[in-house]
mmCIF file of C-alpha atoms and ligand atoms in Angstrom:
data_model
loop_
_atom_site.group_PDB
_atom_site.id
_atom_site.type_symbol
_atom_site.label_atom_id
_atom_site.label_comp_id
_atom_site.label_asym_id
_atom_site.label_seq_id
_atom_site.Cartn_x
_atom_site.Cartn_y
_atom_site.Cartn_z
ATOM 1 C CA UNK A 1 0.000 0.000 0.000
ATOM 2 C CA UNK A 2 1.209 3.520 -0.706
ATOM 3 C CA UNK A 3 -0.371 6.688 0.597
ATOM 4 C CA UNK A 4 -2.231 8.398 -2.241
ATOM 5 C CA UNK A 5 -1.300 11.772 -0.878
ATOM 6 C CA UNK A 6 1.230 13.125 -3.357
ATOM 7 C CA UNK A 7 -0.643 15.708 -5.373
ATOM 8 C CA UNK A 8 -3.892 13.735 -5.181
ATOM 9 C CA UNK A 9 -5.304 15.511 -2.157
ATOM 10 C CA UNK A 10 -6.152 12.222 -0.432
ATOM 11 C CA UNK A 11 -4.659 10.865 2.724
ATOM 12 C CA UNK A 12 -5.625 7.270 1.987
ATOM 13 C CA UNK A 13 -3.175 4.382 1.608
ATOM 14 C CA UNK A 14 -3.879 2.721 -1.737
ATOM 15 C CA UNK A 15 -2.264 -0.240 -3.543
ATOM 16 C CA UNK A 16 -0.322 0.426 -6.757
ATOM 17 C CA UNK A 17 -3.343 -0.868 -8.693
ATOM 18 C CA UNK A 18 -5.434 2.175 -7.731
ATOM 19 C CA UNK A 19 -4.946 5.868 -8.422
ATOM 20 C CA UNK A 20 -6.932 8.680 -6.862
ATOM 21 C CA UNK A 21 -7.291 12.225 -8.038
ATOM 22 C CA UNK A 22 -9.361 15.199 -6.976
ATOM 23 C CA UNK A 23 -11.353 17.567 -9.219
ATOM 24 C CA UNK A 24 -12.935 20.027 -6.828
ATOM 25 C CA UNK A 25 -15.649 18.169 -4.932
ATOM 26 C CA UNK A 26 -15.304 15.104 -7.170
ATOM 27 C CA UNK A 27 -12.863 12.247 -6.566
ATOM 28 C CA UNK A 28 -11.698 10.101 -9.472
ATOM 29 C CA UNK A 29 -10.704 6.559 -8.533
ATOM 30 C CA UNK A 30 -8.914 4.732 -11.342
ATOM 31 C CA UNK A 31 -8.283 0.996 -11.671
ATOM 32 C CA UNK A 32 -4.622 1.149 -12.668
ATOM 33 C CA UNK A 33 -3.603 -2.429 -13.361
ATOM 34 C CA UNK A 34 -3.883 -2.353 -17.114
ATOM 35 C CA UNK A 35 -1.086 -4.926 -17.632
ATOM 36 C CA UNK A 36 -3.586 -7.398 -16.108
ATOM 37 C CA UNK A 37 -6.557 -5.676 -17.787
ATOM 38 C CA UNK A 38 -7.572 -4.232 -14.410
ATOM 39 C CA UNK A 39 -8.350 -7.692 -13.029
ATOM 40 C CA UNK A 40 -9.471 -7.264 -9.428
ATOM 41 C CA UNK A 41 -7.028 -8.926 -7.030
ATOM 42 C CA UNK A 42 -7.319 -8.833 -3.234
ATOM 43 C CA UNK A 43 -5.174 -5.703 -2.722
ATOM 44 C CA UNK A 44 -7.303 -3.825 -5.247
ATOM 45 C CA UNK A 45 -10.588 -4.873 -3.636
ATOM 46 C CA UNK A 46 -9.308 -4.005 -0.143
ATOM 47 C CA UNK A 47 -7.987 -0.703 -1.520
ATOM 48 C CA UNK A 48 -11.415 0.119 -2.967
ATOM 49 C CA UNK A 49 -12.983 -0.550 0.421
ATOM 50 C CA UNK A 50 -10.375 1.648 2.149
ATOM 51 C CA UNK A 51 -10.903 4.461 -0.347
ATOM 52 C CA UNK A 52 -14.678 4.606 0.022
ATOM 53 C CA UNK A 53 -14.502 4.184 3.796
ATOM 54 C CA UNK A 54 -12.076 7.099 4.237
ATOM 55 C CA UNK A 55 -13.444 9.583 1.683
ATOM 56 C CA UNK A 56 -12.853 13.142 2.898
ATOM 57 C CA UNK A 57 -15.973 15.037 3.932
ATOM 58 C CA UNK A 58 -15.581 17.651 1.195
ATOM 59 C CA UNK A 59 -15.842 15.020 -1.565
ATOM 60 C CA UNK A 60 -19.454 14.955 -2.771
ATOM 61 C CA UNK A 61 -19.299 12.442 -5.639
ATOM 62 C CA UNK A 62 -16.892 9.867 -7.072
ATOM 63 C CA UNK A 63 -16.038 8.755 -10.613
ATOM 64 C CA UNK A 64 -14.707 5.195 -11.022
ATOM 65 C CA UNK A 65 -12.865 4.388 -14.245
ATOM 66 C CA UNK A 66 -10.121 2.119 -15.584
ATOM 67 C CA UNK A 67 -6.765 2.659 -17.286
ATOM 68 C CA UNK A 68 -5.833 1.023 -20.578
ATOM 69 C CA UNK A 69 -8.010 -0.719 -23.161
ATOM 70 C CA UNK A 70 -10.486 -2.268 -20.731
ATOM 71 C CA UNK A 71 -12.462 -1.177 -17.693
ATOM 72 C CA UNK A 72 -11.948 -4.516 -15.921
ATOM 73 C CA UNK A 73 -11.433 -8.201 -16.744
ATOM 74 C CA UNK A 74 -13.119 -9.130 -13.450
ATOM 75 C CA UNK A 75 -11.803 -11.400 -10.760
ATOM 76 C CA UNK A 76 -8.059 -12.040 -10.829
ATOM 77 C CA UNK A 77 -8.266 -15.686 -11.871
ATOM 78 C CA UNK A 78 -4.700 -16.392 -10.747
ATOM 79 C CA UNK A 79 -5.803 -15.991 -7.110
ATOM 80 C CA UNK A 80 -8.579 -18.531 -7.407
ATOM 81 C CA UNK A 81 -6.932 -21.907 -7.812
ATOM 82 C CA UNK A 82 -5.686 -22.359 -4.237
ATOM 83 C CA UNK A 83 -8.851 -21.391 -2.350
ATOM 84 C CA UNK A 84 -10.889 -23.943 -0.421
ATOM 85 C CA UNK A 85 -14.612 -23.516 0.332
ATOM 86 C CA UNK A 86 -14.302 -21.424 3.535
ATOM 87 C CA UNK A 87 -11.715 -19.201 1.842
ATOM 88 C CA UNK A 88 -13.989 -18.874 -1.173
ATOM 89 C CA UNK A 89 -16.847 -17.683 1.040
ATOM 90 C CA UNK A 90 -14.551 -15.209 2.831
ATOM 91 C CA UNK A 91 -13.317 -13.903 -0.516
ATOM 92 C CA UNK A 92 -16.831 -13.356 -1.842
ATOM 93 C CA UNK A 93 -17.824 -11.657 1.409
ATOM 94 C CA UNK A 94 -14.808 -9.327 1.103
ATOM 95 C CA UNK A 95 -16.122 -8.212 -2.307
ATOM 96 C CA UNK A 96 -19.609 -7.757 -0.838
ATOM 97 C CA UNK A 97 -18.165 -5.562 1.905
ATOM 98 C CA UNK A 98 -16.098 -3.453 -0.489
ATOM 99 C CA UNK A 99 -18.915 -2.963 -3.009
ATOM 100 C CA UNK A 100 -21.404 -2.212 -0.225
ATOM 101 C CA UNK A 101 -19.174 0.773 0.592
ATOM 102 C CA UNK A 102 -19.738 1.937 -2.994
ATOM 103 C CA UNK A 103 -23.478 1.294 -3.244
ATOM 104 C CA UNK A 104 -24.361 2.409 0.272
ATOM 105 C CA UNK A 105 -21.442 4.746 0.884
ATOM 106 C CA UNK A 106 -21.629 8.431 1.653
ATOM 107 C CA UNK A 107 -21.712 9.789 -1.908
ATOM 108 C CA UNK A 108 -23.040 8.890 -5.379
ATOM 109 C CA UNK A 109 -20.609 7.059 -7.665
ATOM 110 C CA UNK A 110 -20.455 7.356 -11.465
ATOM 111 C CA UNK A 111 -18.772 4.460 -13.310
ATOM 112 C CA UNK A 112 -17.105 5.214 -16.653
ATOM 113 C CA UNK A 113 -16.927 2.036 -18.742
ATOM 114 C CA UNK A 114 -14.970 1.060 -21.827
ATOM 115 C CA UNK A 115 -13.707 -2.153 -23.395
ATOM 116 C CA UNK A 116 -14.264 -5.318 -21.361
ATOM 117 C CA UNK A 117 -16.684 -4.962 -18.463
ATOM 118 C CA UNK A 118 -16.791 -8.605 -17.541
ATOM 119 C CA UNK A 119 -17.435 -10.815 -14.540
ATOM 120 C CA UNK A 120 -16.406 -8.951 -11.414
ATOM 121 C CA UNK A 121 -15.840 -5.840 -13.546
ATOM 122 C CA UNK A 122 -19.549 -5.833 -14.321
ATOM 123 C CA UNK A 123 -20.313 -6.529 -10.668
ATOM 124 C CA UNK A 124 -18.405 -3.478 -9.460
ATOM 125 C CA UNK A 125 -19.983 -1.354 -12.202
ATOM 126 C CA UNK A 126 -23.415 -2.499 -11.001
ATOM 127 C CA UNK A 127 -22.604 -1.310 -7.483
ATOM 128 C CA UNK A 128 -22.173 2.238 -8.818
ATOM 129 C CA UNK A 129 -25.160 4.562 -9.103
ATOM 130 C CA UNK A 130 -24.709 5.887 -12.645
ATOM 131 C CA UNK A 131 -22.952 4.181 -15.557
ATOM 132 C CA UNK A 132 -21.487 5.986 -18.562
ATOM 133 C CA UNK A 133 -20.402 3.604 -21.330
ATOM 134 C CA UNK A 134 -18.059 4.432 -24.168
ATOM 135 C CA UNK A 135 -19.016 2.767 -27.456
ATOM 136 C CA UNK A 136 -16.105 0.305 -27.083
ATOM 137 C CA UNK A 137 -17.767 -1.240 -24.020
ATOM 138 C CA UNK A 138 -18.887 -4.843 -23.984
ATOM 139 C CA UNK A 139 -20.448 -6.838 -21.185
ATOM 140 C CA UNK A 140 -20.012 -10.514 -20.330
ATOM 141 C CA UNK A 141 -20.353 -12.955 -17.452
ATOM 142 C CA UNK A 142 -17.800 -15.658 -18.326
ATOM 143 C CA UNK A 143 -18.204 -17.343 -14.948
ATOM 144 C CA UNK A 144 -20.087 -20.207 -16.606
ATOM 145 C CA UNK A 145 -17.175 -20.839 -18.968
ATOM 146 C CA UNK A 146 -14.687 -20.669 -16.081
ATOM 147 C CA UNK A 147 -16.660 -23.116 -13.926
ATOM 148 C CA UNK A 148 -17.429 -20.562 -11.225
ATOM 149 C CA UNK A 149 -20.280 -18.256 -10.185
ATOM 150 C CA UNK A 150 -20.619 -14.538 -9.604
ATOM 151 C CA UNK A 151 -19.435 -13.653 -6.099
ATOM 152 C CA UNK A 152 -19.326 -9.868 -5.958
ATOM 153 C CA UNK A 153 -23.036 -9.229 -5.530
ATOM 154 C CA UNK A 154 -23.849 -9.733 -9.211
ATOM 155 C CA UNK A 155 -26.731 -12.116 -8.615
ATOM 156 C CA UNK A 156 -28.456 -9.442 -6.545
ATOM 157 C CA UNK A 157 -27.567 -6.285 -8.475
ATOM 158 C CA UNK A 158 -27.510 -7.396 -12.125
ATOM 159 C CA UNK A 159 -31.093 -8.743 -12.284
ATOM 160 C CA UNK A 160 -32.221 -5.277 -11.140
ATOM 161 C CA UNK A 161 -30.594 -3.828 -14.255
ATOM 162 C CA UNK A 162 -31.313 -6.401 -16.948
ATOM 163 C CA UNK A 163 -33.598 -9.043 -15.366
ATOM 164 C CA UNK A 164 -32.884 -12.622 -14.262
ATOM 165 C CA UNK A 165 -33.676 -13.977 -17.718
ATOM 166 C CA UNK A 166 -30.952 -12.010 -19.555
ATOM 167 C CA UNK A 167 -28.465 -12.707 -16.777
ATOM 168 C CA UNK A 168 -29.162 -16.443 -17.063
ATOM 169 C CA UNK A 169 -28.521 -16.268 -20.796
ATOM 170 C CA UNK A 170 -25.240 -14.410 -20.271
ATOM 171 C CA UNK A 171 -24.034 -16.917 -17.682
ATOM 172 C CA UNK A 172 -25.226 -20.091 -19.402
ATOM 173 C CA UNK A 173 -24.177 -19.270 -22.959
ATOM 174 C CA UNK A 174 -21.264 -16.856 -22.450
ATOM 175 C CA UNK A 175 -23.098 -14.324 -24.611
ATOM 176 C CA UNK A 176 -21.696 -10.803 -24.722
ATOM 177 C CA UNK A 177 -23.646 -7.578 -25.165
ATOM 178 C CA UNK A 178 -22.193 -4.574 -26.919
ATOM 179 C CA UNK A 179 -22.453 -0.982 -25.739
ATOM 180 C CA UNK A 180 -25.635 -0.206 -27.708
ATOM 181 C CA UNK A 181 -27.391 -3.335 -26.404
ATOM 182 C CA UNK A 182 -26.165 -2.567 -22.895
ATOM 183 C CA UNK A 183 -27.634 0.904 -23.152
ATOM 184 C CA UNK A 184 -30.984 -0.429 -24.397
ATOM 185 C CA UNK A 185 -31.180 -3.159 -21.727
ATOM 186 C CA UNK A 186 -30.215 -0.977 -18.781
ATOM 187 C CA UNK A 187 -26.533 -1.637 -18.086
ATOM 188 C CA UNK A 188 -25.626 1.981 -18.861
ATOM 189 C CA UNK A 189 -27.434 5.287 -18.488
ATOM 190 C CA UNK A 190 -25.274 7.233 -20.958
ATOM 191 C CA UNK A 191 -23.583 6.127 -24.166
ATOM 192 C CA UNK A 192 -20.683 8.257 -25.398
ATOM 193 C CA UNK A 193 -17.937 8.208 -28.018
ATOM 194 C CA UNK A 194 -14.663 6.389 -27.309
ATOM 195 C CA UNK A 195 -12.479 8.581 -25.110
ATOM 196 C CA UNK A 196 -15.370 10.826 -24.045
ATOM 197 C CA UNK A 197 -16.368 8.826 -20.962
ATOM 198 C CA UNK A 198 -14.257 10.485 -18.297
ATOM 199 C CA UNK A 199 -15.291 14.014 -19.252
ATOM 200 C CA UNK A 200 -18.953 12.945 -19.237
ATOM 201 C CA UNK A 201 -18.502 11.117 -15.929
ATOM 202 C CA UNK A 202 -16.874 14.134 -14.293
ATOM 203 C CA UNK A 203 -19.559 16.443 -15.713
ATOM 204 C CA UNK A 204 -22.297 14.252 -14.232
ATOM 205 C CA UNK A 205 -20.488 13.810 -10.914
ATOM 206 C CA UNK A 206 -19.987 17.574 -10.647
ATOM 207 C CA UNK A 207 -23.687 18.144 -11.252
ATOM 208 C CA UNK A 208 -24.560 15.474 -8.663
ATOM 209 C CA UNK A 209 -22.125 17.074 -6.175
ATOM 210 C CA UNK A 210 -24.129 20.296 -6.508
ATOM 211 C CA UNK A 211 -27.373 18.661 -5.287
ATOM 212 C CA UNK A 212 -28.569 19.177 -1.747
ATOM 213 C CA UNK A 213 -26.713 16.567 0.368
ATOM 214 C CA UNK A 214 -29.973 15.343 1.912
ATOM 215 C CA UNK A 215 -31.422 14.644 -1.522
ATOM 216 C CA UNK A 216 -28.348 12.644 -2.560
ATOM 217 C CA UNK A 217 -28.562 10.746 0.729
ATOM 218 C CA UNK A 218 -32.240 9.961 0.161
ATOM 219 C CA UNK A 219 -31.641 8.841 -3.427
ATOM 220 C CA UNK A 220 -28.771 6.456 -2.732
ATOM 221 C CA UNK A 221 -29.720 5.218 0.750
ATOM 222 C CA UNK A 222 -33.507 5.342 0.918
ATOM 223 C CA UNK A 223 -34.839 4.962 -2.642
ATOM 224 C CA UNK A 224 -33.333 1.467 -3.202
ATOM 225 C CA UNK A 225 -34.715 0.304 0.167
ATOM 226 C CA UNK A 226 -38.174 1.657 -0.652
ATOM 227 C CA UNK A 227 -38.073 -0.008 -4.059
ATOM 228 C CA UNK A 228 -37.488 -3.381 -2.370
ATOM 229 C CA UNK A 229 -40.029 -3.011 0.404
ATOM 230 C CA UNK A 230 -43.737 -3.783 0.375
ATOM 231 C CA UNK A 231 -45.838 -0.848 -0.895
ATOM 232 C CA UNK A 232 -47.263 0.138 2.499
ATOM 233 C CA UNK A 233 -43.771 0.335 4.021
ATOM 234 C CA UNK A 234 -42.565 2.142 0.914
ATOM 235 C CA UNK A 235 -45.253 4.828 1.075
ATOM 236 C CA UNK A 236 -44.714 5.638 4.731
ATOM 237 C CA UNK A 237 -40.911 5.624 4.328
ATOM 238 C CA UNK A 238 -41.300 7.944 1.345
ATOM 239 C CA UNK A 239 -43.401 10.372 3.377
ATOM 240 C CA UNK A 240 -40.835 10.382 6.164
ATOM 241 C CA UNK A 241 -37.800 10.973 3.963
ATOM 242 C CA UNK A 242 -39.675 13.561 1.856
ATOM 243 C CA UNK A 243 -40.502 15.526 5.011
ATOM 244 C CA UNK A 244 -36.925 15.206 6.282
ATOM 245 C CA UNK A 245 -35.503 16.420 2.952
ATOM 246 C CA UNK A 246 -37.846 19.384 2.592
ATOM 247 C CA UNK A 247 -37.354 20.358 6.227
ATOM 248 C CA UNK A 248 -33.641 20.839 5.622
ATOM 249 C CA UNK A 249 -32.386 24.455 5.360
ATOM 250 C CA UNK A 250 -30.764 23.685 2.021
ATOM 251 C CA UNK A 251 -34.132 22.672 0.541
ATOM 252 C CA UNK A 252 -35.834 25.772 1.904
ATOM 253 C CA UNK A 253 -33.137 27.997 0.383
ATOM 254 C CA UNK A 254 -33.447 26.257 -2.992
ATOM 255 C CA UNK A 255 -37.242 26.498 -3.069
ATOM 256 C CA UNK A 256 -37.061 30.188 -2.127
ATOM 257 C CA UNK A 257 -34.531 30.788 -4.911
ATOM 258 C CA UNK A 258 -36.921 29.257 -7.445
ATOM 259 C CA UNK A 259 -39.907 31.268 -6.229
ATOM 260 C CA UNK A 260 -37.810 34.427 -6.427
ATOM 261 C CA UNK A 261 -36.836 33.497 -10.002
ATOM 262 C CA UNK A 262 -33.160 33.058 -9.099
ATOM 263 C CA UNK A 263 -33.002 29.312 -9.882
ATOM 264 C CA UNK A 264 -32.863 27.593 -13.286
ATOM 265 C CA UNK A 265 -36.077 26.202 -14.786
ATOM 266 C CA UNK A 266 -36.480 22.513 -15.614
ATOM 267 C CA UNK A 267 -36.081 22.633 -19.383
ATOM 268 C CA UNK A 268 -35.618 20.002 -22.068
ATOM 269 C CA UNK A 269 -31.905 19.169 -22.633
HETATM 270 C C1 1HE B 321 -5.878 -11.698 -16.175
HETATM 271 C C2 1HE B 321 -7.285 -11.566 -16.241
HETATM 272 C C3 1HE B 321 -8.035 -12.047 -15.142
HETATM 273 C C4 1HE B 321 -6.451 -10.769 -18.070
HETATM 274 N N1 1HE B 321 -7.362 -12.575 -14.093
HETATM 275 N N2 1HE B 321 -5.274 -12.236 -15.127
HETATM 276 N N3 1HE B 321 -12.646 -12.820 -16.183
HETATM 277 C C5 1HE B 321 -12.490 -13.359 -17.415
HETATM 278 O O1 1HE B 321 -12.797 -14.513 -17.635
HETATM 279 C C6 1HE B 321 -11.867 -12.477 -18.445
HETATM 280 C C7 1HE B 321 -10.435 -12.911 -18.677
HETATM 281 N N4 1HE B 321 -9.703 -12.003 -19.528
HETATM 282 C C8 1HE B 321 -9.867 -11.941 -20.876
HETATM 283 O O2 1HE B 321 -10.733 -12.575 -21.458
HETATM 284 C C9 1HE B 321 -8.938 -11.060 -21.655
HETATM 285 O O3 1HE B 321 -7.788 -10.805 -20.846
HETATM 286 C C10 1HE B 321 -9.551 -9.691 -22.079
HETATM 287 C C11 1HE B 321 -10.592 -9.940 -23.174
HETATM 288 C C12 1HE B 321 -10.190 -8.955 -20.909
HETATM 289 C C13 1HE B 321 -8.418 -8.802 -22.634
HETATM 290 O O4 1HE B 321 -7.738 -9.480 -23.665
HETATM 291 P P1 1HE B 321 -6.285 -9.000 -24.111
HETATM 292 O O5 1HE B 321 -5.907 -9.808 -25.315
HETATM 293 O O6 1HE B 321 -6.264 -7.515 -24.227
HETATM 294 O O7 1HE B 321 -5.301 -9.321 -22.864
HETATM 295 P P2 1HE B 321 -4.681 -10.734 -22.407
HETATM 296 O O8 1HE B 321 -3.462 -11.027 -23.225
HETATM 297 O O9 1HE B 321 -5.709 -11.784 -22.365
HETATM 298 O O10 1HE B 321 -4.279 -10.432 -20.895
HETATM 299 C C14 1HE B 321 -3.180 -9.596 -20.566
HETATM 300 C C15 1HE B 321 -2.664 -10.067 -19.244
HETATM 301 O O11 1HE B 321 -3.689 -9.894 -18.251
HETATM 302 C C16 1HE B 321 -2.353 -11.561 -19.232
HETATM 303 O O12 1HE B 321 -1.305 -11.767 -18.295
HETATM 304 P P3 1HE B 321 0.227 -11.991 -18.792
HETATM 305 O O13 1HE B 321 0.997 -12.143 -17.511
HETATM 306 O O14 1HE B 321 0.185 -13.197 -19.654
HETATM 307 O O15 1HE B 321 0.595 -10.745 -19.554
HETATM 308 C C17 1HE B 321 -3.609 -12.172 -18.681
HETATM 309 O O16 1HE B 321 -3.406 -13.430 -18.076
HETATM 310 C C18 1HE B 321 -3.994 -11.139 -17.644
HETATM 311 N N5 1HE B 321 -5.412 -11.197 -17.318
HETATM 312 N N6 1HE B 321 -7.609 -10.987 -17.423
HETATM 313 C C19 1HE B 321 -6.027 -12.670 -14.114
HETATM 314 N N7 1HE B 321 -9.356 -11.947 -15.097
HETATM 315 C C20 1HE B 321 -16.146 -12.313 -7.348
HETATM 316 S S1 1HE B 321 -16.505 -13.434 -8.555
HETATM 317 C C21 1HE B 321 -16.158 -12.689 -10.078
HETATM 318 C C22 1HE B 321 -15.980 -13.741 -11.106
HETATM 319 C C23 1HE B 321 -15.347 -13.241 -12.345
HETATM 320 O O17 1HE B 321 -14.989 -12.084 -12.456
HETATM 321 S S2 1HE B 321 -15.155 -14.384 -13.573
HETATM 322 C C24 1HE B 321 -14.557 -13.472 -14.942
HETATM 323 C C25 1HE B 321 -13.084 -13.523 -15.025
#
């Protein structure tokens, strides 16, 4: 581990496979193991957990991207051969813990995808809140071919994006989806030209960082829980969080600004 302090503005010890950079209120975390196609080994996964756990308070959104030709080739397969069953469970749980710090961390996370987004690479992308895909992106779950199963939360998160049926097809047949298909099916929210992903990701993250903090909290922490609860629980939880959000000083100031014609209108893009 090396402290990612030099010039990055972060006081977090990261492995060599991760780079962190600051752009105002946005942090950019880069998978930097391109010689192994950003395959996720243990130090990288633990480093991701450390990064999201220790994010400075003034960071309001994160962009996650990857160096080289591919976002991530998934699990580092070279680590797999020696593990027994208890170690396999512990390994999967370590991914769950790390990715939970992304999905239910303090701030929204925008993933910028390109090239291979496969196996565990797709699992980490699914833990992010927004996905921007460059047109070079392709998606696959080669676990079936490798004789293994998803272990980084993919069986929970991916069906929410594309449905169980498509995920079954991907795992059973080794089928890949290209960037256009991924956009149509729900893997990505934004589709951009090759090389344009980071700028788009930072633009979106900067806009997200400008939201009221209570709204961002409600969207990433409460909305997914409401969506998975029974309707009666969902409605009452919605009322509670809506009242909490609008009771916040930030919301009052923003509503006043609109009524005094100082805030932008909601116009078509
Ligand atoms: C790796 C890995 C890896 C590359 N683990 N070392 N993931 C997969 O099944 C995808 C496996 N990777 C590939 O299919 C290809 O590498 C790519 C299509 C992504 C890229 O191809 P290419 O031609 O650009 O690179 P390469 O020559 O295949 O790989 C370059 C090096 O990276 C090479 O090592 P080298 O020492 O010979 O130079 C590869 O061995 C290495 N490499 N991918 C380890 N994945 C929590 S459960 C999650 C389960 C999964 O993620 S399963 C999916 C695993």
